[in-house]
Coordinates of C-alpha atoms in Angstrom, one line a residue:
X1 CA -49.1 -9.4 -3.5
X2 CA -52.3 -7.8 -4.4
X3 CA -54.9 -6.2 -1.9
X4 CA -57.5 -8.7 -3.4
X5 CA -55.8 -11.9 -2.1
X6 CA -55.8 -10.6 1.4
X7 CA -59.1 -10.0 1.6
X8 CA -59.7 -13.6 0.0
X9 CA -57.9 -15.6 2.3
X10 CA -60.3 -16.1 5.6
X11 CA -58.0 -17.1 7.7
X12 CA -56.8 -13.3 8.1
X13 CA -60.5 -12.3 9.2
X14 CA -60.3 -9.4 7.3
X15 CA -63.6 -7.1 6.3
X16 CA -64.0 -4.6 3.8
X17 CA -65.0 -1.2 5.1
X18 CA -64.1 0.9 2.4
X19 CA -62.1 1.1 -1.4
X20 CA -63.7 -1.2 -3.1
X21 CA -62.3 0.0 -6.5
X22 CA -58.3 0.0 -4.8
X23 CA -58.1 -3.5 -3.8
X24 CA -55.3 -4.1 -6.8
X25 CA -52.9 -2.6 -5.2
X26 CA -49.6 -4.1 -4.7
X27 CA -48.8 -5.0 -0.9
X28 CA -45.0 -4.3 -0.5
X29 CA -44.8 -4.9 3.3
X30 CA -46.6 -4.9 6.3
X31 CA -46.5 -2.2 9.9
X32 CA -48.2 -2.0 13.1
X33 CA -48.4 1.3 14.9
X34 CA -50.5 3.2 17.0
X35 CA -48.1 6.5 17.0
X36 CA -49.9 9.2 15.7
X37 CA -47.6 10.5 13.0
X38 CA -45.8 7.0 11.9
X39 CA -44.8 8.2 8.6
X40 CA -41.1 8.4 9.1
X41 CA -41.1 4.5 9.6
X42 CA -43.0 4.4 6.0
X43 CA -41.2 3.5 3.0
X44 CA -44.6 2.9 0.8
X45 CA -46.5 0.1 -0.5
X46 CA -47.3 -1.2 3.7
X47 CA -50.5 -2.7 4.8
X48 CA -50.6 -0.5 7.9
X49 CA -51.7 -2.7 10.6
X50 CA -53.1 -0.7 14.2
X51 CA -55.4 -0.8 17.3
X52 CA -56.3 2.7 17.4
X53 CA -54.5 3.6 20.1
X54 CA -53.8 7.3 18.7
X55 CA -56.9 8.2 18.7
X56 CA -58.4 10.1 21.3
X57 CA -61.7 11.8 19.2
X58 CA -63.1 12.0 16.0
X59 CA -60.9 14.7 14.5
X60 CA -57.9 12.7 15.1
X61 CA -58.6 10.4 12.3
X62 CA -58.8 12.9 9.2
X63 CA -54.7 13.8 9.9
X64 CA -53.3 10.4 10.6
X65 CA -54.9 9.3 7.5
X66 CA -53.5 12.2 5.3
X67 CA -50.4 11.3 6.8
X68 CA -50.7 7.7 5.3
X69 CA -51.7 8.4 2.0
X70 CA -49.1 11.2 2.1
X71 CA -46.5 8.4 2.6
X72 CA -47.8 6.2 0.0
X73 CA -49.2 3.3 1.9
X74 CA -51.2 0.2 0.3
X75 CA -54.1 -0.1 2.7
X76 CA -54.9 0.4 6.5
X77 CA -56.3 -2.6 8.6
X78 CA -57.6 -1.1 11.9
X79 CA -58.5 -3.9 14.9
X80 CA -61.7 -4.8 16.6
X81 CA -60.2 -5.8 20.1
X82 CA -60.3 -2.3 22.0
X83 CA -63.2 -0.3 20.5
X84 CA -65.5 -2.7 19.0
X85 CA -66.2 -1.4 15.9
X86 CA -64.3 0.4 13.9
X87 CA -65.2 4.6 14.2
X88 CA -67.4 6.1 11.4
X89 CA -64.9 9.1 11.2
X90 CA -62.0 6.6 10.5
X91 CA -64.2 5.2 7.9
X92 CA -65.0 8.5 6.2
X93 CA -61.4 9.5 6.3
X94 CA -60.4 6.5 4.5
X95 CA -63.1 6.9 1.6
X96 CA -62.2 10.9 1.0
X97 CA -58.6 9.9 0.7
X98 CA -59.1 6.7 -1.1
X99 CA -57.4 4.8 1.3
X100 CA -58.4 0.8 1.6
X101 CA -59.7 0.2 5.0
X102 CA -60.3 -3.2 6.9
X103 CA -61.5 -4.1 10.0
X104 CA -59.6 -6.8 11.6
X105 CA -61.8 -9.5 13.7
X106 CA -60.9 -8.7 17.4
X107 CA -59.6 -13.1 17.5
X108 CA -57.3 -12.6 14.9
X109 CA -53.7 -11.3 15.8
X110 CA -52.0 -9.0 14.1
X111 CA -48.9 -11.3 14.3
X112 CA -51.2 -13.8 12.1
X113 CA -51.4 -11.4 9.4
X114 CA -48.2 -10.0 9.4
X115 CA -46.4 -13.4 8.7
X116 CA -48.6 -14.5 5.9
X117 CA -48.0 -11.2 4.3
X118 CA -44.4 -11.1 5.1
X119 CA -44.2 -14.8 3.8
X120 CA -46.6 -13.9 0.8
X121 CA -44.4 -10.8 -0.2
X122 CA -41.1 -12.8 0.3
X123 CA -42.4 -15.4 -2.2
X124 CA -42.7 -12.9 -4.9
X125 CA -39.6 -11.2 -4.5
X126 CA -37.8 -14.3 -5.1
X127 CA -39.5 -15.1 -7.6
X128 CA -38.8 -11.8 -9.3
X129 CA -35.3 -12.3 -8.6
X130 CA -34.9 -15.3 -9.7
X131 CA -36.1 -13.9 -13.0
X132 CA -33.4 -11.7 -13.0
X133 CA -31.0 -13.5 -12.2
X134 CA -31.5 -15.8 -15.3
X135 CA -31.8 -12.8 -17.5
X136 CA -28.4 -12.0 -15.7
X137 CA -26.8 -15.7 -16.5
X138 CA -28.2 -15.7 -20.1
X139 CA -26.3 -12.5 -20.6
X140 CA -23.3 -13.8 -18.8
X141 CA -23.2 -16.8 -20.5
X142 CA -23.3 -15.3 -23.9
X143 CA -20.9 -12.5 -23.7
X144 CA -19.3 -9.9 -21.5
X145 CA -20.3 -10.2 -17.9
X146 CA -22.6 -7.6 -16.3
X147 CA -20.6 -6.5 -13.0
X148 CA -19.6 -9.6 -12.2
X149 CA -20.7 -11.3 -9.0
X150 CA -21.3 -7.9 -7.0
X151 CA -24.5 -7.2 -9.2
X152 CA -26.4 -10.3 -8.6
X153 CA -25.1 -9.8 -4.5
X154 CA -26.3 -6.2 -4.9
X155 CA -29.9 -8.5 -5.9
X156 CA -29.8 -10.4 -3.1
X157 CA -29.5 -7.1 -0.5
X158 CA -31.7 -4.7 -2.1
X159 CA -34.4 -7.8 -2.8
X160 CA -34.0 -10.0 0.1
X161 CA -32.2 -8.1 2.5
X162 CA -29.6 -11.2 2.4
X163 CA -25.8 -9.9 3.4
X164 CA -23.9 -12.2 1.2
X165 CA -20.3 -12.6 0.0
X166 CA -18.2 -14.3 -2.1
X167 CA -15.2 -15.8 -0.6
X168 CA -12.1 -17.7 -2.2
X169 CA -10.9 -21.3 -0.7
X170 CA -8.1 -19.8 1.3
X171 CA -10.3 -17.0 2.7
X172 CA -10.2 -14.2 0.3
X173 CA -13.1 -12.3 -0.3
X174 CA -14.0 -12.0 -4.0
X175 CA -17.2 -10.3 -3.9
X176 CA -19.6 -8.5 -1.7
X177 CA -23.1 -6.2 -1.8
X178 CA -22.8 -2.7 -1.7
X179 CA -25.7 -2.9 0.3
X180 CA -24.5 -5.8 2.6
X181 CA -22.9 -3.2 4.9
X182 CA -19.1 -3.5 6.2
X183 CA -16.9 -6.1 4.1
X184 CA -16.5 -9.5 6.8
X185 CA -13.7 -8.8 8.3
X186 CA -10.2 -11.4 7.5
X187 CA -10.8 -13.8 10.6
X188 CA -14.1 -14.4 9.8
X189 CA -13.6 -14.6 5.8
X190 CA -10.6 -17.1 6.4
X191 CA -12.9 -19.1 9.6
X192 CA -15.6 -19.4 7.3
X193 CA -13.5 -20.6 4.6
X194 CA -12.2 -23.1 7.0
X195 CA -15.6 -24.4 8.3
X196 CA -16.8 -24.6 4.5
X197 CA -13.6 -27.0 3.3
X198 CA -14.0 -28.7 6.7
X199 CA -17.8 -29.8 5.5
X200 CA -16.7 -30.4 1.8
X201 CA -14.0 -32.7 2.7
X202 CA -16.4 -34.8 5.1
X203 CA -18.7 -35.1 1.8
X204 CA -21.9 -33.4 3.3
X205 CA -24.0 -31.2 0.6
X206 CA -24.4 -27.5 0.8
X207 CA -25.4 -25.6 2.4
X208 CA -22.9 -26.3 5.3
X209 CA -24.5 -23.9 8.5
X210 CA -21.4 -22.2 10.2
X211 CA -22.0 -19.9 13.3
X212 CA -19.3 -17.3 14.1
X213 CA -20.1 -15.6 17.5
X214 CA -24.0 -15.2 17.5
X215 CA -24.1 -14.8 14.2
X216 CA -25.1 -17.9 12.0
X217 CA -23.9 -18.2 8.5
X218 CA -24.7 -20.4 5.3
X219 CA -22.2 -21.7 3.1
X220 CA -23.2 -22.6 -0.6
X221 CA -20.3 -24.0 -2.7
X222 CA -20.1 -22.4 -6.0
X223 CA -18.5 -25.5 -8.0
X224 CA -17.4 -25.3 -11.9
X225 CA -20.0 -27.1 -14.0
X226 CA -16.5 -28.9 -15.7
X227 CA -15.9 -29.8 -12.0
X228 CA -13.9 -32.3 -11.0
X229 CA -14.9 -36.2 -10.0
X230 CA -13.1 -36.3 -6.9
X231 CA -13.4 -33.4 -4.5
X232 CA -9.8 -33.1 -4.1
X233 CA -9.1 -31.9 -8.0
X234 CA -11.3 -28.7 -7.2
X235 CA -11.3 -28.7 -3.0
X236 CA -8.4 -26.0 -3.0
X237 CA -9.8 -23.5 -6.2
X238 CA -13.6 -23.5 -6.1
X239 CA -15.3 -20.4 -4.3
X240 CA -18.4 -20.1 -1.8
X241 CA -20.8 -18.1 -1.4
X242 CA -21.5 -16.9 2.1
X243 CA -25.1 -15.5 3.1
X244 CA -25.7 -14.4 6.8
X245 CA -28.5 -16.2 7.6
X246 CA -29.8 -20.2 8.3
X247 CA -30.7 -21.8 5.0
X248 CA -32.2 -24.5 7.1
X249 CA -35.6 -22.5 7.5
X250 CA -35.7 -21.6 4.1
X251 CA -38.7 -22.9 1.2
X252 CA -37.4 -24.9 -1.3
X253 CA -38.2 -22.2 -4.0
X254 CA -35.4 -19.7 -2.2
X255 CA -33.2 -22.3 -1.9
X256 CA -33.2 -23.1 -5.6
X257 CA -33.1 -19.1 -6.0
X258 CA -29.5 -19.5 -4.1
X259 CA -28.3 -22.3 -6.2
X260 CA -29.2 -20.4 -9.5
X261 CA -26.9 -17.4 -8.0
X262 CA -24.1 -19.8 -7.3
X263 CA -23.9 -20.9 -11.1
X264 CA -24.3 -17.5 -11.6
X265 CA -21.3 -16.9 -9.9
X266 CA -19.6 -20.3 -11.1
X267 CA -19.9 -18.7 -14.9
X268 CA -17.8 -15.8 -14.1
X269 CA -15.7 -17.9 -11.6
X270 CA -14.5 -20.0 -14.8
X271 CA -14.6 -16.5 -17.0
X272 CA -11.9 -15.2 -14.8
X273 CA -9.9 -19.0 -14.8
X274 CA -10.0 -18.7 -18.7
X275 CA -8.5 -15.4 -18.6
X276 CA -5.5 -16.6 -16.8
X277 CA -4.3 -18.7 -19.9
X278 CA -2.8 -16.0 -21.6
X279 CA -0.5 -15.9 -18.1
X280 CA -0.5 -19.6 -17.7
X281 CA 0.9 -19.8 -20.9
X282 CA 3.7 -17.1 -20.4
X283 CA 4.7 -19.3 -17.4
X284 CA 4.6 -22.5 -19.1
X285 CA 7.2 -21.2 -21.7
X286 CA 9.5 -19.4 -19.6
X287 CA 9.6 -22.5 -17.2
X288 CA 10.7 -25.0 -20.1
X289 CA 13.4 -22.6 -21.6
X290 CA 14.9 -22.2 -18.2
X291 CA 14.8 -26.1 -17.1
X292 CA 15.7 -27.1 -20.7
X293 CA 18.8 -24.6 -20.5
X294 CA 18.1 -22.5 -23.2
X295 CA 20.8 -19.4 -23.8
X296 CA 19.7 -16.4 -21.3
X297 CA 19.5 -14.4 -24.9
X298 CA 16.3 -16.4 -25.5
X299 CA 15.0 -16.2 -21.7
X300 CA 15.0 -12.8 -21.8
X301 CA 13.4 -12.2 -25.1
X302 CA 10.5 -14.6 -23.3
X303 CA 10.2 -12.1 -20.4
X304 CA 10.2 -9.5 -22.0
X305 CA 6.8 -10.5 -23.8
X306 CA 5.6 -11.3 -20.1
X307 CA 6.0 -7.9 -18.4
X308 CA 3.8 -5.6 -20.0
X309 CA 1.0 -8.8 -19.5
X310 CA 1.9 -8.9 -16.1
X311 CA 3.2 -5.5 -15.2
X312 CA 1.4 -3.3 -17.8
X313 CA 2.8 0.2 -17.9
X314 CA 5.9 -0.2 -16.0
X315 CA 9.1 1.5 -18.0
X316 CA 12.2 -0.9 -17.0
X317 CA 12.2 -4.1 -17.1
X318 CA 11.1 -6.2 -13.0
X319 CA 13.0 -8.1 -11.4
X320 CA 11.5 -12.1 -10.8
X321 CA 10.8 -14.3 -7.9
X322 CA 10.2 -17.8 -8.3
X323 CA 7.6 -19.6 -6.0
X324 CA 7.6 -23.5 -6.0
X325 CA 4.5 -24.9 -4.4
X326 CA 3.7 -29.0 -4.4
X327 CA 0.3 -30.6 -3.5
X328 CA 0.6 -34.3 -2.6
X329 CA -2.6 -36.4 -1.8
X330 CA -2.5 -39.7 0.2
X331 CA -2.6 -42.8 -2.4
X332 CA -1.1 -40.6 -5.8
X333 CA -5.0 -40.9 -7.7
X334 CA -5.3 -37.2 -8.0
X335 CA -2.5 -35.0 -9.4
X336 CA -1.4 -32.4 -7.8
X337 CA 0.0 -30.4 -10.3
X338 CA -4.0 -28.0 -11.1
X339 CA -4.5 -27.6 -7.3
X340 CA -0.9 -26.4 -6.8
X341 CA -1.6 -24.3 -9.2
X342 CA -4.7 -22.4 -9.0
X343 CA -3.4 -22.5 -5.0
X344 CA -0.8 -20.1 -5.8
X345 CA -3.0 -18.2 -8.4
X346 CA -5.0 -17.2 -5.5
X347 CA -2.3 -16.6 -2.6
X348 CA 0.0 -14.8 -4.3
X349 CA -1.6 -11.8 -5.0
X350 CA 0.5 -9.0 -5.4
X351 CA 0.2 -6.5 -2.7
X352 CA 0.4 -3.5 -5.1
X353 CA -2.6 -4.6 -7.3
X354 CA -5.8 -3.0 -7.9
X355 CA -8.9 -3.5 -9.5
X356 CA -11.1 -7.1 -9.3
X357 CA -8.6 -9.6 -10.0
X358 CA -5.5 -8.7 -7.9
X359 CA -4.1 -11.7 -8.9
X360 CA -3.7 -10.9 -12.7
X361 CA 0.0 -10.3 -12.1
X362 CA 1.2 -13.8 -11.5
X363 CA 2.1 -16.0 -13.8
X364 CA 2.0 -19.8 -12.8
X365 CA 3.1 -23.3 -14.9
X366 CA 2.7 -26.6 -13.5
X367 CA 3.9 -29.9 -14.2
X368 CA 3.2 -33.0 -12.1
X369 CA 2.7 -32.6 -9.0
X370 CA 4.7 -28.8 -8.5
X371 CA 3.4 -25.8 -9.9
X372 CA 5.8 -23.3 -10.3
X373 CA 5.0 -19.4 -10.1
X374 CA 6.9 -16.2 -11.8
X375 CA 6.1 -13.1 -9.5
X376 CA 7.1 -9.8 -11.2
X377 CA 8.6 -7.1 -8.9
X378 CA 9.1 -3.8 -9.9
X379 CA 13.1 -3.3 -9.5
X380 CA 12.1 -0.4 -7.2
X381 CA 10.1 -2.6 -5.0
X382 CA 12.9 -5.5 -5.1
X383 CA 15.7 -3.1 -3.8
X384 CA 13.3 -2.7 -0.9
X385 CA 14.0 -4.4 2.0
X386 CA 10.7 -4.1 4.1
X387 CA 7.1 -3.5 3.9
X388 CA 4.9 -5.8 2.0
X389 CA 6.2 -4.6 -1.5
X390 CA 9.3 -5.9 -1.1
X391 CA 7.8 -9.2 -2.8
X392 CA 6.9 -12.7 -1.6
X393 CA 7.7 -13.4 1.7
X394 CA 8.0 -17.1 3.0
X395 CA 7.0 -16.7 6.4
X396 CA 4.2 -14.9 5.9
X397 CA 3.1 -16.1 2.5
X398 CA 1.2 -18.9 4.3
X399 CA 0.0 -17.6 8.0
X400 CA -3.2 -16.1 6.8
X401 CA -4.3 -18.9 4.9
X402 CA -3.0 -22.1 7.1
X403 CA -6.3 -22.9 8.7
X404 CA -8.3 -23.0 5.4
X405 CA -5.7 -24.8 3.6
X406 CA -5.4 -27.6 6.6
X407 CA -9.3 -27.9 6.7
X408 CA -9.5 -28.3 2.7
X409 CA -6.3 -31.0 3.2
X410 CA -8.1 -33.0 6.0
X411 CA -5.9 -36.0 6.6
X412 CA -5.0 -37.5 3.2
X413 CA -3.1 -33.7 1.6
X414 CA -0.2 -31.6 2.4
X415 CA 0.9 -28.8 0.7
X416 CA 4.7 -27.3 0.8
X417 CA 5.6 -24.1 -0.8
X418 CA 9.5 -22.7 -1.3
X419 CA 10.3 -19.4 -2.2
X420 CA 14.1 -18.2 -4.0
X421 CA 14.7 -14.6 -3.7
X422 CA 14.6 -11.9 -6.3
X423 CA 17.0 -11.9 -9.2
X424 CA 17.2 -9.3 -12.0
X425 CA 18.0 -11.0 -15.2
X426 CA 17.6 -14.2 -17.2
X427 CA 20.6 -15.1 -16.0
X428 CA 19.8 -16.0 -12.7
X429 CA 16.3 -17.6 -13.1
X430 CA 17.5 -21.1 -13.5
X431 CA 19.3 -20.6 -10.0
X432 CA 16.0 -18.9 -8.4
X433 CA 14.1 -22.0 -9.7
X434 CA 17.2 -24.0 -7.8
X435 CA 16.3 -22.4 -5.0
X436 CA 13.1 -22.2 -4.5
X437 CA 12.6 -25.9 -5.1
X438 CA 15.5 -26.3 -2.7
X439 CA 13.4 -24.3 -0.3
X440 CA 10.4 -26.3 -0.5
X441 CA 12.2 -29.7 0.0
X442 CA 13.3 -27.6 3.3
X443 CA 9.8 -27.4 4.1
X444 CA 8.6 -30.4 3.3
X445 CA 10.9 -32.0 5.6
X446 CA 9.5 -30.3 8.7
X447 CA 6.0 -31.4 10.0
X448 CA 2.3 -30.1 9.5
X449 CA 0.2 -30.3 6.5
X450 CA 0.8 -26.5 5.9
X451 CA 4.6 -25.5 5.3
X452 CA 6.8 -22.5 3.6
X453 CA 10.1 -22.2 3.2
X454 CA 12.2 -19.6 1.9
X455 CA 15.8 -18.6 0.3
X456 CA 17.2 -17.0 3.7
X457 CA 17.1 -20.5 5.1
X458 CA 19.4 -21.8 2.7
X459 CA 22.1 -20.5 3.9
X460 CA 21.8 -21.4 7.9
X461 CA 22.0 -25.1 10.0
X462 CA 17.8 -24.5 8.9
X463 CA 18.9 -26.0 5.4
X464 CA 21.1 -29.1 7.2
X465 CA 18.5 -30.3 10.1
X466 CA 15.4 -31.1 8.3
X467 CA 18.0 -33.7 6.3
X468 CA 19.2 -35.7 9.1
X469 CA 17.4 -39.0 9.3
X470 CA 14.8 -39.1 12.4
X471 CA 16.2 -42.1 14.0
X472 CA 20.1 -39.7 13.9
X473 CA 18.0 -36.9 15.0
X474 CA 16.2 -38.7 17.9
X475 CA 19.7 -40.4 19.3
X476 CA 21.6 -37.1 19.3
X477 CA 18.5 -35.1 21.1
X478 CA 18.3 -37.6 23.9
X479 CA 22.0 -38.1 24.8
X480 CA 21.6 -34.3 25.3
X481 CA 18.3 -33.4 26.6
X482 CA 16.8 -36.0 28.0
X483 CA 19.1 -36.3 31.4
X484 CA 17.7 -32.4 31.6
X485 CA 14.1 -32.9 30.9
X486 CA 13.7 -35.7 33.2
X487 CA 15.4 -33.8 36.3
X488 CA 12.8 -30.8 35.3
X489 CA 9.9 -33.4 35.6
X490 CA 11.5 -34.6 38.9
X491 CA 12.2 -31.5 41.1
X492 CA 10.3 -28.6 38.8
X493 CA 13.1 -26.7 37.8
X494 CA 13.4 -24.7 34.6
X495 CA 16.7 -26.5 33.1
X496 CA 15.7 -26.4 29.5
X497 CA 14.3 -23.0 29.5
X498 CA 17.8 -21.6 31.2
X499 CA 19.4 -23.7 28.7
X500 CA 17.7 -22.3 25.9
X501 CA 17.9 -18.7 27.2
X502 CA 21.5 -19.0 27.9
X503 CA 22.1 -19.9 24.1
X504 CA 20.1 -16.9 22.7
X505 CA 22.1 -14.4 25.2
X506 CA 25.2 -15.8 24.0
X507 CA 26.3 -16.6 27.0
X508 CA 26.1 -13.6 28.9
X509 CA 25.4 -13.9 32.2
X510 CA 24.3 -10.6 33.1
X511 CA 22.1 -10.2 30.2
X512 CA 20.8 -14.5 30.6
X513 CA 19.9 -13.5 34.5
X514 CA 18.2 -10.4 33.4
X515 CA 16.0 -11.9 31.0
X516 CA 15.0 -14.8 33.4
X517 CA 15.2 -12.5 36.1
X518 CA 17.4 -14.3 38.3
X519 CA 21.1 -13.3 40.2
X520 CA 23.3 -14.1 38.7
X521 CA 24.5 -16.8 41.6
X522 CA 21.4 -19.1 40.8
X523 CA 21.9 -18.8 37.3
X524 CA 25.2 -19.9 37.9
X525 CA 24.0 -23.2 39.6
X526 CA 21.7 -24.0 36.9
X527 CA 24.2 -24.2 34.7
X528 CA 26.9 -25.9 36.3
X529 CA 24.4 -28.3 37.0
X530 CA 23.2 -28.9 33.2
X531 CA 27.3 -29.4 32.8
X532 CA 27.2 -31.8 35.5
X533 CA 24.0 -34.0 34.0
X534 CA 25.3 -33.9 30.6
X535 CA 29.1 -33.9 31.5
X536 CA 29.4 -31.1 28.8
X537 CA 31.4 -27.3 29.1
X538 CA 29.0 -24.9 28.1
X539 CA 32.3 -22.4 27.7
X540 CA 33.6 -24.4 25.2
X541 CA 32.1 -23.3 22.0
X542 CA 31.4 -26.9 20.2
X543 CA 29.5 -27.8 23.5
X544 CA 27.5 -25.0 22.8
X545 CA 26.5 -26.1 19.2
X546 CA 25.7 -29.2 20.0
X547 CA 23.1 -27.9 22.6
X548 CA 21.9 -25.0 19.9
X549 CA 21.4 -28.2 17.4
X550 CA 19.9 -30.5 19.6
X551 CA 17.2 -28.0 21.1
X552 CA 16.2 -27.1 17.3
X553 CA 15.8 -30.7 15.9
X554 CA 13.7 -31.8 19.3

């Protein structure tokens, strides 16, 4: 804002004193001091606010105001309150240095004038971003993108000092400012995530306010302009963008700025979706050779057009894992098949990867309601047998992202995910398939609207229990457990944890009355009288396993 319009707008009480020919200068910000040398707080462009505190005589006057002009400073506003008028050598300090001087009427405050400018200046900037940011969407729209999201976040900092991110449905963060500070650390990307498909699902309209410790949040969807009509197409796949601050006090022109950034960020969102198809279509391929049993000769030729796209550089050929994920919705209207895919676009992101888009080394196909991914390992990282790069993990695959995922489910989804282990040839991809969708009918049969299987618990009682029917399962449970769980409920005592302690130590004794930290004499009680209530042996081994069995299914 200019000088000019300060001076034009009563309500500020402001008098010319001096600079006459200056009063088109741009007002950048605003300061009230009454330090003597406040130039290390000065960035430039400030309407310097102050009660003339620092000044004890007249030739205190001629240095501050050096100082001011030496820091570039718009104007200087000096109040009436303390001294009356304003002094005569401020006056004819301000006019040798051409410095703008007002005298501020002693029943205005400066608080008054510091939010209209504040408010004033704030205006602007948006504005002026805003232009920039369609200048940026024009140029995104019409070829190569600019930076990507981090440029226009960059905008947001450096103009608005707004910390904002971009953050995927499961959690992930996507973008940030380089000026925003620290990148949000998991919990909170993953509990914003959470709060922001928890809002979407209920139907509300962004911005959704989320408040993580003290700190409040806004959460503005960024949705694909070829967006789905029911929220659960895109629920799982469409990104946010997160701004640390409450959009509920904002003027309708910023929020419209923040909408334009989110199709901003929605153009490059569906950039990056288009440049998966080469992938997609890799996957697609390969998955109908393998389930249409095509010879192995033909399988491999396939892969071996898919690892320099998804593994560019590497010298021998990887070895594969397949990942089987299913998204079912209550009532069948939606498929499943998309969201299970761009799902496992955006979880399985390969530890190893660098760059933007760390998930531009999976490969997924879906069909119905599965989607079926092809992870490339490198065969050095596939002979590992820890660490992350070992490949995809079942049990971990998941833990991260569980919360989002739920919140983005509500009450009407569930999503199950199976995982086959690595194989290192064309040959054995039809079984990995096998497996892994063996895998995830494992975990679909257990409960929760968030569950992972994978290969290792094919071949334990873990691939046998989730099969027996529940009405088998309740039966053989209660013949067991329930004469123990109803004399722990009517004298306290710990029969089921002994039990279940007993088992794990194999039954050791010494080793069972360590652990619980009992002797061994009491230990022996408990157990003879679990044998006595059940009328099993807990020597003979098939009593045993019918305990181990019955404490896993209840």
């Amino acid at each position: 804002m200019r000088l000019r319009a300060l001076l034009d707008t009563d309500a500020l009480g402001l008098r010319l004193l001096g600079g006459e020919d200056e009063l088109d200068r741009t007002v950048r910000g605003v300061m009230t001091t009454d330090l003597r040398d406040p130039s290390r707080y000065l960035a430039g462009g400030e309407l310097v606010l102050t009660g003339l505190a620092w000044r004890r005589d007249a030739a205190d006057s001629e240095p501050f105001v050096r100082l001011l002009v030496q820091a570039g400073v718009a104007a200087l506003a000096a109040g009436e309150a303390e001294l009356g008028d304003v002094p005569e050598d401020l006056v004819v300090a301000c006019a040798r240095h051409r410095l703008p001087l007002f005298a501020v009427h002693e029943s205005v405050a400066f608080a008054t004038i510091t939010e209209h400018v504040v408010r004033q200046v704030s205006g602007e900037r948006a504005g002026d971003l805003a232009a920039v940011v369609d200048r940026h969407r024009r140029m995104m729209t019409s070829g190569p993108a600019g930076g990507g999201p981090d440029v226009v976040l960059d905008l947001l900092g450096s103009d608005l000092d707004l910390r904002a991110w971009v953050l995927s449905p499961a959690g992930r963060l996507i973008a940030g400012s380089k000026v925003s500070g620290p990148a949000l650390p998991a919990g909170a990307c993953a509990a914003l995530a959470a709060e922001h498909l928890a809002a979407t699902r209920t139907g509300r309209r962004g911005p959704h306010r989320a408040l993580l410790g003290t700190t409040t949040y806004s959460l503005f969807p960024i949705r694909s302009p070829q967006g789905g009509r029911d929220v659960r197409e895109t629920v799982l796949s469409d990104w946010l963008l997160a701004v640390e601050a409450d959009a509920g006090d904002w003027p309708e022109e910023r929020l419209d700025l923040l909408q334009g950034v989110t199709q901003l960020i929605a153009v490059e969102r569906d950039r990056r979706d288009a440049a998966r198809t080469v992938r997609r279509r890799l996957a697609q391929e390969v998955l109908e050779l393998v389930q249409t049993g095509a010879a192995p000769a033909e399988i491999a030729a396939r892969l071996r057009v898919a690892a320099p796209v998804l593994l560019p550089g590497l010298g021998a050929a990887p070895h594969w894992q397949v990942v089987v994920a299913r998204v079912e919705w209550d009532g069948g209207e939606v498929a499943g098949g998309p969201v299970a895919q761009s799902l496992l676009e955006e979880i399985l992101v390969d530890p190893l990867a660098t760059g933007q888009e760390p998930s531009d080394r999976i490969a997924v196909a879906h069909t119905g309601d599965e989607a079926v991914a092809l992870v490339p390992l490198p065969a050095v990282a596939a002979e590992q047998h820890d660490g992350p790069a070992a490949g995809v993990h079942a049990d971990v695959l998941l833990a991260a992202v569980r919360d989002p995922l739920a919140a983005g489910l509500d009450d009407d989804g569930r999503v199950t995910v199976g995982v086959s282990a690595a194989v290192h040839s064309a040959e054995g991809l039809r079984g990995a398939l096998e497996e892994a969708r063996h895998a995830r009918r494992v975990a679909a049969a257990r409960p929760g609207r968030v569950c992972a299987a994978g290969h290792q618990e094919l071949a334990s009682h873990v691939l046998l229990l989730p099969f027996v029917p529940d009405d088998v399962r309740r039966a053989f449970t209660a013949r067991l457990l329930d004469p123990l769980r109803d004399y722990d409920r009517r004298h306290r005592a710990e029969l089921i944890p002994t039990l279940e302690a007993f088992l794990d130590c194999d039954g050791s004794w010494t080793r069972c009355a360590t652990r619980l930290h009992l002797h061994v004499n009491t230990l022996r009680y408990r157990v003879g009288r679990i044998e006595q209530l059940t009328g099993r042996d807990l020597s003979r081994l098939e009593d045993k396993l019918d305990f181990f069995l019955a404490l896993r299914m209840s």
